[in-house]
Each structure stands twice: as C-alpha cells, then as structure tokens.
C-alpha cells in the first residue's frame, strides 16, 4: 500500500486542473532534507502562493526557502488566523487550493478558526503545521500541541508525517483530498526531525487511496426519474448552493434554467452562480432572503436542490418548510442527502457532471402562471430601506455596486453588512461573492480579501477586490492591512461603521426587549482613518450620501495600496425581511411594524 | 410561538415516514439497535476518526470492538448503535465519507450472526456453589478459573443471552464483569 519512493515513476501530472511539473524536479531519488522535499513537493503541486508565519518547529523549512528560492511566493502574514482566511479567499476566488504554513503549538491553534471556517464552507486549503520532534511528542514540550487531535472534527482529513519517505506522498494526497469531491481543509503535521531527516525525493504521479472515492456522473435511472419529476411539476424551483460555484457550473445552470423556464433562488454561497439581473432570479432565500424567494419555496411543488445542504438559516423551522415540494437533490457529499430534508430523488455526483447529463433530458416548460404568481409576491414586499437623506449601509452597498457595475470580487465579513451585501449588491458572476457563511467568522473579511486580491493578481484579472465589513469584524483581523499594503494590493476596504455589533443589536432589539448588553462599540472602536494610515493604507471617511460617493471615487483612484473607506451609518438600521431563528419560513418579519410574536 | 397542531401535507407525511419519525405525536419512535461493520485502514488515527465522528455529531455508541482482519493493513470495527432510520442513514453516510473507511455495512438490514464474549467473576459459598454452576450449565458457560472464594466463567453468545446470564448471576455477588462488545458477520445466502 505504501508508495514506493524508489519506483521509476516520472512525476508527470495529467488532467487540466493539475499543473505541469518542472523537469528538474523529476530527478529520481535525489536526496534532500524533509524541509526541501516539502518545498519541492509544493512546487511540483503547482502551488504559486503560500501564506505563512515562521517559528521554531518550521525554522528549517524557512531556512531552505531562503536557500533554494522556490517557485512560489511566500506571504508573511501577521497572524496565523489571517493566513488561513487569506488562503480561503485565494481558494474561493481562483478555484485553486490555498496553502498555509505555520509553526507548532500556538501557530497551529491560531489556524483552528480558519480551518473550521473552511470545513463548514467547503473551501480547499492545505495547512502545514510544524510539530515538536517525534521523540518529544506527548512530553508537553515547548510549543507542543496535539494539532491532529484538535483539528480532527474540523478537517476533511489530516496527516501526521512520521517518516521523511512518506512526505512527498502525503503532500500529494493532501492536495488531492482538499481539491476533489466536496472540497475541504486538510492538515499536515510535520515533526521537526522529519523536516531535518534526509530522504529521496520523488513526487508521486498518482494517488492510491482505496477508502476515498470521488463521485462524478449521476446514475442514469435517477436522472430519468428527476427529468420526469421536472416534467410533471407545475411550480418548480431551482435552489442553488455553493456546490454550483465550487464545480464551476454557473453557465450550465443558467442555460438549463433559461431553457426550462424554471426560476432560481440561491443560498448565500450560491450568490453569483446565477445572474441576479435575470428575470428568473429570485435572489437569496432563507432567514434574510427575499420575501418572494421564501414565498416561492413555501408554495412550489418541486425543489431542485443543486449543491446545497438545507442549512437551518435556509429552512428555518424544518417541519413547515416547503410543505408541498418534492425534492430532487444533486449533491456530491452523500452525508448531505436527506440530512435535513428528505430527498425524493437523490443524485449523488459532481454538480457539473450531473447538470451536463440532465441538460439534454429536460424540455422547456410553461411556467408563465408560476412566474406571474412570483411577480405578485415580488411587488408585495420589495427590498426597501428608508430614503431620508441620511447615509445608510444599504445605500453604501448600492453605490459600490454602481461604481463597479456589479463586476467586482466582493468579500464580506459577518453580520448585518453581510446580509445587506447579499440583498443589495446583485451578483452577476460566479466566484465574485466570498463570505464566511457556515461558521460565521467575524474577522474573515479583511484577510480573505487580501487572499482574493493575490489570486486575482496571479490569474491576471483586473476585477477590483472589494471588502465590505462592519466595525466589529474589521478590527478582529485588521493587522493584515499592512501585509496588503506591503504587497501594493489595490484593495477597497469598506467599513460600515454603526458603532455597534449590529446583528446582535438587532436580535437584542427584536427578541430581548432592547437590552443592549455589551454590543455598543463606540468607546472601543479605533479611529479607522488613522488605523488605515498607521498600516500604510489610504484612509477615508464619509458621513453623508454625497461624501459616500466622493470617497468611493477617491478610493478607486488609489492603485498602489489598499484604500479604507469608513462609512458612518445609523446604528438603528435593521436587516429586513427576516425569518426569526426557528420560525417557519412563511412567517417573515418584513419591517419594524410587523407584529412580532417572538418578543 | 406557533401551534404544534399542523395539518400535514402529503409531502410532509412522506418526509416523516422516510425519516422514521412519528406522524402522530403518540406514535412510538421507531428506534432500534443496529450493528454496523466498518473496515478501516489499520491505524490508530483511522480508529479515532471513526469514534470521533460519533461524538462530534451526537450519535450513540452502545459498544465498539476493533481488531485486525486477514489483511494486516485493514482493521474491522463492529459498532453497536441505536437510532431511527434517518439517524442510522446519516451514521452510514458520515462513516462512508471518511477518507480512512474502506467499507461500511449495516448488518441489521441483512441476515447475520452476532456474538459477544463475557468473562464474569462471582463469589460463591458452599450453599450457592451448585446453584451458580447450574445456571452456568443452562447458559453453557465454562469455568475458566476458580479460587477458594470466586469462580470465573466464560460465556459466548448473542448479547441478549449474556444480558440474561448476568441477570441470573446478580443475586450471587458479582465481583467483576468484562464484556467484549458485539462482533458480527453477515451470513452467506
């Protein structure tokens, strides 16, 4: 079973997703240190960028990096959590695997939040953690922690490399696991003595894991059943999640929806998979989804779930969600099927493969009546906010959209601004909306935007990278601003400052009788303009709609460093519509005047 | 809050039936015992990942046994658990998606044999000695050790038989019980 490092396999990697290997790396059995094997393996894997932070356990890796000048860029982040989020942002923007390199102990524990975030949101990253020498493991050595144990339930898989001859194979497998199937984080723990030991380097050509299968095509009889269910339905609805983005199925999905005339609603992570300016687009569903998307869910007779996992923020109270709908579930992760909502027809497979198979099997449908009904709901309760001449977060987001015509990579943090961005930005392209959905990690936005900007630079894209965040979350990883500045990334950092932990404040107002316990940040917020300037960025501030447009224009003129725009907005603003946690989707609070039985 | 007296749509009834959930509040939960056999890579890490999945996702484990198979690179785990059909389906899918699991089978849906081994040490007196041996004989237990005060029995069989044996021995001052947990294998048809 063990891969034989002495075989004559030439590591020529095939497949379009896999990079070409530099010929000088194929020298059979060349002896080198584990640290160099690690770096050479990353090169062979086609890694272009590593987000890392050195320390005692990985000092030899950094030493070899200094000596051999590998074919990838190393970005020195200022906190390991920032590094993992940057790798996530990079991975989500480019579709490639993000790479993180940190030391043992605190280096490893600082990556935990980012790893958990990647696990919940299916982001492919590989995290290399240093570890104390194998002989000291379990001895409570300096900077020792059981990284494998700590990360076990938040990784797709993890490895402790005990022998230098296993190292190259392990790297190969780690990237394979992270990238394929439902993507996810993989942790590789590297004891110091393994990095020092010498061994032959051959990067394997293939992986051989008998327990790991990657679903691709769906079963034909299931597809036939699905096609028949679509044919028989009167009020069908596509419910599209992050799987459509991860499998790059956006165009295919758009084609099928337009061909059949079936409307499309997307989850938070599905935003961008279907152009939101299309007449068939119902925008986002769920807790802060649109009224009409949620009404459509409650009244449809068929849900075609595409790479989505029926999260509780989507369904609300499960028992009363979509009470009339049969469910077709196209999904790559078998554990998501019938987990929350029973799938009448479950198609296990890669979303792209399955949609390709399904395309010739479905016919155009007459959905006029159904779309007409949805339009009634659309008129009934449109997205709206008060237009009283004050600066409001929703207005800021609309201004940012107008500035970019919706063609930007938008990264958000977590909270009210995240939901307003989802509601008001109108995403048109796949991989242009990056957020922390499953774990809801405040502090995700700034470093993830930095990672996305590195990704855009690598693929030569001119799409601007815009980070929209709140004053609470921005401060949590603001230290990475100076890294972005050092690398001259023209990031646009919008901080929606309401001097409150706004989403918690909203719940306190709605469900806790206005007891604003520890959500007021006005005493502890930094001066954001000075914070930007201290980190070698441009700092701008707006307090009125006119200033808002002005500073956006000014920020877009900055091309050699990040520009932070602080928008001071009213603290009372709330995200509507809203399905209270645990309530039925049919019972939305649409504004402050809605009678609210949850208070 | 909302009233719980919802009138179910046909689709909701289908979902509840599929999940093994009660359709009327007074329906008894359709939970039952399941024996799941998991073939995993023979490493501590693989074993821990399987067990960890149960605790991380809030599933029950009644007993677990693990040992090598005829292929030294593969371990066989026998996991006894309890749940309704929705929970068991989830357990099976979550097990299958682990990288280190090679094969996952729920034996409960098939025809299978199941055995457990039990060692039981009990105090005896002159008066109770013959009765204890009688009980052991009925259950086809074997005396594997005897001292002036205690006897140790070995008993094999389905778990219920061992439950019954322990039950019968309870009045006799049991010193120690060691049970192996269930091991099981599918019958060939």
Short mmCIF file of N, CA, C and O in Angstrom, two decimals, chain A residues 119 152-153 155-158 177 182 210-212 317 319-326 333-335 337-339 341-342 344 583-584 587 598, chain B residues 1-4 6 9 11-12 14-16 18 21 41 45 48-49 52 56-57 71 73-74 86 90 93-94 96-102:
data_model
loop_
_atom_site.label_atom_id
_atom_site.label_comp_id
_atom_site.label_asym_id
_atom_site.label_seq_id
_atom_site.Cartn_x
_atom_site.Cartn_y
_atom_site.Cartn_z
N UNK A 119 -13.89 24.24 6.63
CA UNK A 119 -14.62 22.98 6.70
C UNK A 119 -16.12 23.21 6.49
O UNK A 119 -16.76 22.52 5.70
N UNK A 152 -9.29 17.42 14.45
CA UNK A 152 -9.88 16.21 13.84
C UNK A 152 -11.30 16.43 13.34
O UNK A 152 -11.65 16.01 12.24
N UNK A 153 -12.12 17.10 14.14
CA UNK A 153 -13.51 17.22 13.69
C UNK A 153 -13.75 18.44 12.81
O UNK A 153 -14.89 18.73 12.47
N UNK A 155 -11.51 19.01 10.04
CA UNK A 155 -10.77 18.80 8.79
C UNK A 155 -11.44 17.71 7.99
O UNK A 155 -12.06 16.80 8.55
N UNK A 156 -11.27 17.79 6.67
CA UNK A 156 -11.73 16.69 5.83
C UNK A 156 -10.84 15.48 6.09
O UNK A 156 -11.30 14.35 6.11
N UNK A 157 -9.55 15.74 6.29
CA UNK A 157 -8.61 14.68 6.63
C UNK A 157 -7.37 15.32 7.23
O UNK A 157 -7.14 16.52 7.06
N UNK A 158 -6.56 14.53 7.94
CA UNK A 158 -5.32 15.08 8.48
C UNK A 158 -4.24 14.01 8.52
O UNK A 158 -4.53 12.81 8.53
N UNK A 177 -7.07 15.41 -1.77
CA UNK A 177 -8.27 15.35 -0.92
C UNK A 177 -8.91 16.73 -0.79
O UNK A 177 -10.13 16.87 -0.86
N UNK A 182 -16.28 16.95 -2.35
CA UNK A 182 -16.66 18.20 -1.68
C UNK A 182 -15.38 18.76 -1.09
O UNK A 182 -14.78 18.15 -0.20
N UNK A 210 -7.72 3.67 -1.25
CA UNK A 210 -8.86 2.77 -1.51
C UNK A 210 -10.13 3.25 -0.82
O UNK A 210 -11.22 2.91 -1.23
N UNK A 211 -9.97 4.03 0.27
CA UNK A 211 -11.17 4.44 1.01
C UNK A 211 -11.76 5.75 0.51
O UNK A 211 -12.74 6.23 1.06
N UNK A 212 -11.17 6.35 -0.53
CA UNK A 212 -11.59 7.69 -0.94
C UNK A 212 -12.09 7.68 -2.37
O UNK A 212 -11.31 7.51 -3.31
N UNK A 317 -37.78 26.67 10.50
CA UNK A 317 -38.40 25.50 11.13
C UNK A 317 -38.63 24.43 10.07
O UNK A 317 -39.44 24.60 9.15
N UNK A 319 -40.06 21.49 9.93
CA UNK A 319 -41.34 20.81 9.75
C UNK A 319 -42.28 21.55 8.82
O UNK A 319 -43.12 20.94 8.17
N UNK A 320 -42.15 22.88 8.79
CA UNK A 320 -43.11 23.60 7.95
C UNK A 320 -42.45 24.20 6.71
O UNK A 320 -43.04 25.01 6.02
N UNK A 321 -41.22 23.78 6.42
CA UNK A 321 -40.52 24.34 5.25
C UNK A 321 -40.98 23.61 3.99
O UNK A 321 -41.05 22.38 3.96
N UNK A 322 -41.27 24.38 2.95
CA UNK A 322 -41.64 23.83 1.64
C UNK A 322 -42.60 22.66 1.75
O UNK A 322 -42.30 21.55 1.32
N UNK A 323 -43.77 22.89 2.34
CA UNK A 323 -44.64 21.76 2.69
C UNK A 323 -45.20 20.99 1.50
O UNK A 323 -45.66 19.86 1.67
N UNK A 324 -45.18 21.58 0.32
CA UNK A 324 -45.79 20.88 -0.82
C UNK A 324 -44.76 20.33 -1.80
O UNK A 324 -45.11 19.77 -2.83
N UNK A 325 -43.48 20.54 -1.49
CA UNK A 325 -42.47 20.28 -2.51
C UNK A 325 -41.90 18.87 -2.45
O UNK A 325 -41.52 18.38 -1.39
N UNK A 326 -41.85 18.24 -3.61
CA UNK A 326 -40.96 17.08 -3.77
C UNK A 326 -39.55 17.63 -3.92
O UNK A 326 -39.37 18.78 -4.34
N UNK A 333 -21.73 15.29 -1.77
CA UNK A 333 -21.42 14.75 -0.44
C UNK A 333 -22.62 13.94 0.03
O UNK A 333 -23.67 14.48 0.35
N UNK A 334 -22.43 12.62 0.08
CA UNK A 334 -23.57 11.75 0.43
C UNK A 334 -24.15 12.08 1.80
O UNK A 334 -25.33 11.88 2.05
N UNK A 335 -23.33 12.63 2.70
CA UNK A 335 -23.85 12.88 4.04
C UNK A 335 -24.81 14.07 4.06
O UNK A 335 -25.48 14.30 5.07
N UNK A 337 -27.25 14.33 1.85
CA UNK A 337 -28.51 13.87 1.26
C UNK A 337 -29.45 13.39 2.35
O UNK A 337 -29.07 12.58 3.20
N UNK A 338 -30.66 13.94 2.34
CA UNK A 338 -31.69 13.59 3.34
C UNK A 338 -31.23 13.83 4.77
O UNK A 338 -31.72 13.21 5.69
N UNK A 339 -30.24 14.70 4.96
CA UNK A 339 -29.78 15.01 6.32
C UNK A 339 -30.85 15.83 7.04
O UNK A 339 -31.24 15.52 8.16
N UNK A 341 -33.69 17.51 5.01
CA UNK A 341 -34.95 17.37 4.27
C UNK A 341 -34.85 16.12 3.39
O UNK A 341 -33.86 15.96 2.67
N UNK A 342 -35.85 15.26 3.48
CA UNK A 342 -35.84 14.02 2.71
C UNK A 342 -35.81 14.31 1.21
O UNK A 342 -36.57 15.13 0.71
N UNK A 344 -36.66 13.11 -2.36
CA UNK A 344 -37.44 12.11 -3.08
C UNK A 344 -36.61 11.50 -4.20
O UNK A 344 -36.81 10.36 -4.58
N UNK A 583 -38.30 29.94 13.38
CA UNK A 583 -39.68 30.18 12.94
C UNK A 583 -39.90 29.54 11.57
O UNK A 583 -38.95 29.13 10.90
N UNK A 584 -41.16 29.48 11.17
CA UNK A 584 -41.47 28.93 9.87
C UNK A 584 -41.15 29.97 8.80
O UNK A 584 -41.33 31.18 9.02
N UNK A 587 -43.42 32.83 7.90
CA UNK A 587 -43.70 33.90 8.85
C UNK A 587 -42.54 34.87 8.92
O UNK A 587 -41.71 34.80 9.81
N UNK A 598 -42.37 36.88 18.63
CA UNK A 598 -41.17 36.29 19.23
C UNK A 598 -40.59 37.15 20.35
O UNK A 598 -39.66 36.76 21.01
N UNK B 1 -45.47 31.63 20.34
CA UNK B 1 -44.90 30.70 19.37
C UNK B 1 -46.02 30.04 18.55
O UNK B 1 -47.20 30.31 18.74
N UNK B 2 -45.63 29.18 17.66
CA UNK B 2 -46.62 28.59 16.77
C UNK B 2 -47.31 27.38 17.39
O UNK B 2 -46.73 26.68 18.21
N UNK B 3 -48.51 27.18 16.96
CA UNK B 3 -49.23 25.99 17.43
C UNK B 3 -48.59 24.76 16.79
O UNK B 3 -48.17 24.81 15.64
N UNK B 4 -48.53 23.66 17.55
CA UNK B 4 -47.91 22.46 17.00
C UNK B 4 -48.90 21.53 16.31
O UNK B 4 -48.54 20.48 15.83
N UNK B 6 -50.15 21.17 13.43
CA UNK B 6 -50.13 21.43 11.99
C UNK B 6 -50.85 20.29 11.29
O UNK B 6 -50.75 19.13 11.68
N UNK B 9 -49.15 18.08 5.06
CA UNK B 9 -49.41 17.86 3.64
C UNK B 9 -48.94 16.45 3.30
O UNK B 9 -48.15 15.86 4.03
N UNK B 11 -46.80 15.57 1.23
CA UNK B 11 -45.35 15.57 1.10
C UNK B 11 -44.67 15.52 2.47
O UNK B 11 -43.66 14.86 2.67
N UNK B 12 -45.26 16.21 3.45
CA UNK B 12 -44.69 16.18 4.80
C UNK B 12 -44.80 14.79 5.42
O UNK B 12 -43.92 14.36 6.14
N UNK B 14 -44.76 11.99 3.70
CA UNK B 14 -43.71 11.20 3.03
C UNK B 14 -42.37 11.42 3.73
O UNK B 14 -41.63 10.49 4.04
N UNK B 15 -42.06 12.69 4.02
CA UNK B 15 -40.78 13.01 4.66
C UNK B 15 -40.67 12.37 6.04
O UNK B 15 -39.65 11.83 6.40
N UNK B 16 -41.75 12.47 6.81
CA UNK B 16 -41.69 11.91 8.16
C UNK B 16 -41.54 10.40 8.13
O UNK B 16 -40.79 9.83 8.90
N UNK B 18 -40.15 8.66 5.77
CA UNK B 18 -38.79 8.35 5.33
C UNK B 18 -37.81 8.51 6.48
O UNK B 18 -36.80 7.82 6.56
N UNK B 21 -39.85 9.05 11.61
CA UNK B 21 -40.36 9.88 12.70
C UNK B 21 -41.85 9.64 12.89
O UNK B 21 -42.55 9.28 11.93
N UNK B 41 -8.61 1.60 7.49
CA UNK B 41 -7.15 1.45 7.45
C UNK B 41 -6.67 1.11 8.86
O UNK B 41 -7.16 1.66 9.84
N UNK B 45 -5.11 6.44 14.04
CA UNK B 45 -5.77 7.64 13.54
C UNK B 45 -7.11 7.34 12.90
O UNK B 45 -8.10 8.04 13.12
N UNK B 48 -9.65 6.42 15.62
CA UNK B 48 -10.11 7.59 16.38
C UNK B 48 -11.05 8.45 15.54
O UNK B 48 -12.05 8.97 16.03
N UNK B 49 -10.76 8.61 14.26
CA UNK B 49 -11.63 9.41 13.40
C UNK B 49 -13.04 8.86 13.37
O UNK B 49 -14.01 9.61 13.39
N UNK B 52 -14.55 9.52 16.79
CA UNK B 52 -14.72 10.96 16.93
C UNK B 52 -15.95 11.45 16.17
O UNK B 52 -16.67 12.34 16.62
N UNK B 56 -18.67 13.80 17.74
CA UNK B 56 -18.79 15.15 17.19
C UNK B 56 -20.19 15.41 16.65
O UNK B 56 -20.67 16.54 16.66
N UNK B 57 -20.85 14.36 16.15
CA UNK B 57 -22.17 14.57 15.55
C UNK B 57 -23.31 14.07 16.42
O UNK B 57 -24.45 14.01 15.98
N UNK B 71 -6.28 -9.32 6.24
CA UNK B 71 -5.36 -8.38 5.60
C UNK B 71 -4.83 -7.45 6.70
O UNK B 71 -5.59 -6.69 7.29
N UNK B 73 -3.38 -4.77 6.78
CA UNK B 73 -3.50 -3.33 6.64
C UNK B 73 -4.93 -2.84 6.89
O UNK B 73 -5.21 -1.66 6.82
N UNK B 74 -5.84 -3.79 7.17
CA UNK B 74 -7.24 -3.43 7.37
C UNK B 74 -7.70 -3.86 8.76
O UNK B 74 -7.43 -4.98 9.19
N UNK B 86 -33.61 7.60 9.96
CA UNK B 86 -32.93 8.80 9.47
C UNK B 86 -31.54 8.90 10.11
O UNK B 86 -30.55 9.18 9.44
N UNK B 90 -27.82 8.58 8.32
CA UNK B 90 -26.79 9.61 8.49
C UNK B 90 -25.47 9.01 8.98
O UNK B 90 -24.41 9.35 8.49
N UNK B 93 -23.73 7.31 6.13
CA UNK B 93 -23.17 8.24 5.14
C UNK B 93 -21.96 8.96 5.72
O UNK B 93 -20.96 9.17 5.04
N UNK B 94 -22.08 9.37 6.98
CA UNK B 94 -20.94 10.07 7.59
C UNK B 94 -19.73 9.14 7.70
O UNK B 94 -18.59 9.57 7.52
N UNK B 96 -19.09 6.60 5.69
CA UNK B 96 -18.58 6.33 4.33
C UNK B 96 -17.71 7.46 3.82
O UNK B 96 -16.77 7.24 3.06
N UNK B 97 -18.02 8.70 4.23
CA UNK B 97 -17.29 9.82 3.62
C UNK B 97 -15.93 10.02 4.27
O UNK B 97 -15.12 10.79 3.77
N UNK B 98 -15.65 9.35 5.39
CA UNK B 98 -14.31 9.47 5.97
C UNK B 98 -13.29 8.86 5.01
O UNK B 98 -13.53 7.82 4.40
N UNK B 99 -12.16 9.51 4.90
CA UNK B 99 -11.15 9.07 3.94
C UNK B 99 -10.62 7.68 4.29
O UNK B 99 -10.31 6.87 3.41
N UNK B 100 -10.53 7.37 5.59
CA UNK B 100 -9.90 6.12 6.01
C UNK B 100 -10.83 4.91 6.03
O UNK B 100 -10.39 3.80 6.28
N UNK B 101 -12.13 5.11 5.81
CA UNK B 101 -13.03 3.95 5.83
C UNK B 101 -13.08 3.33 4.44
O UNK B 101 -13.21 4.01 3.44
N UNK B 102 -12.96 1.99 4.43
CA UNK B 102 -12.91 1.28 3.15
C UNK B 102 -14.28 0.71 2.81
O UNK B 102 -14.69 0.70 1.66
#
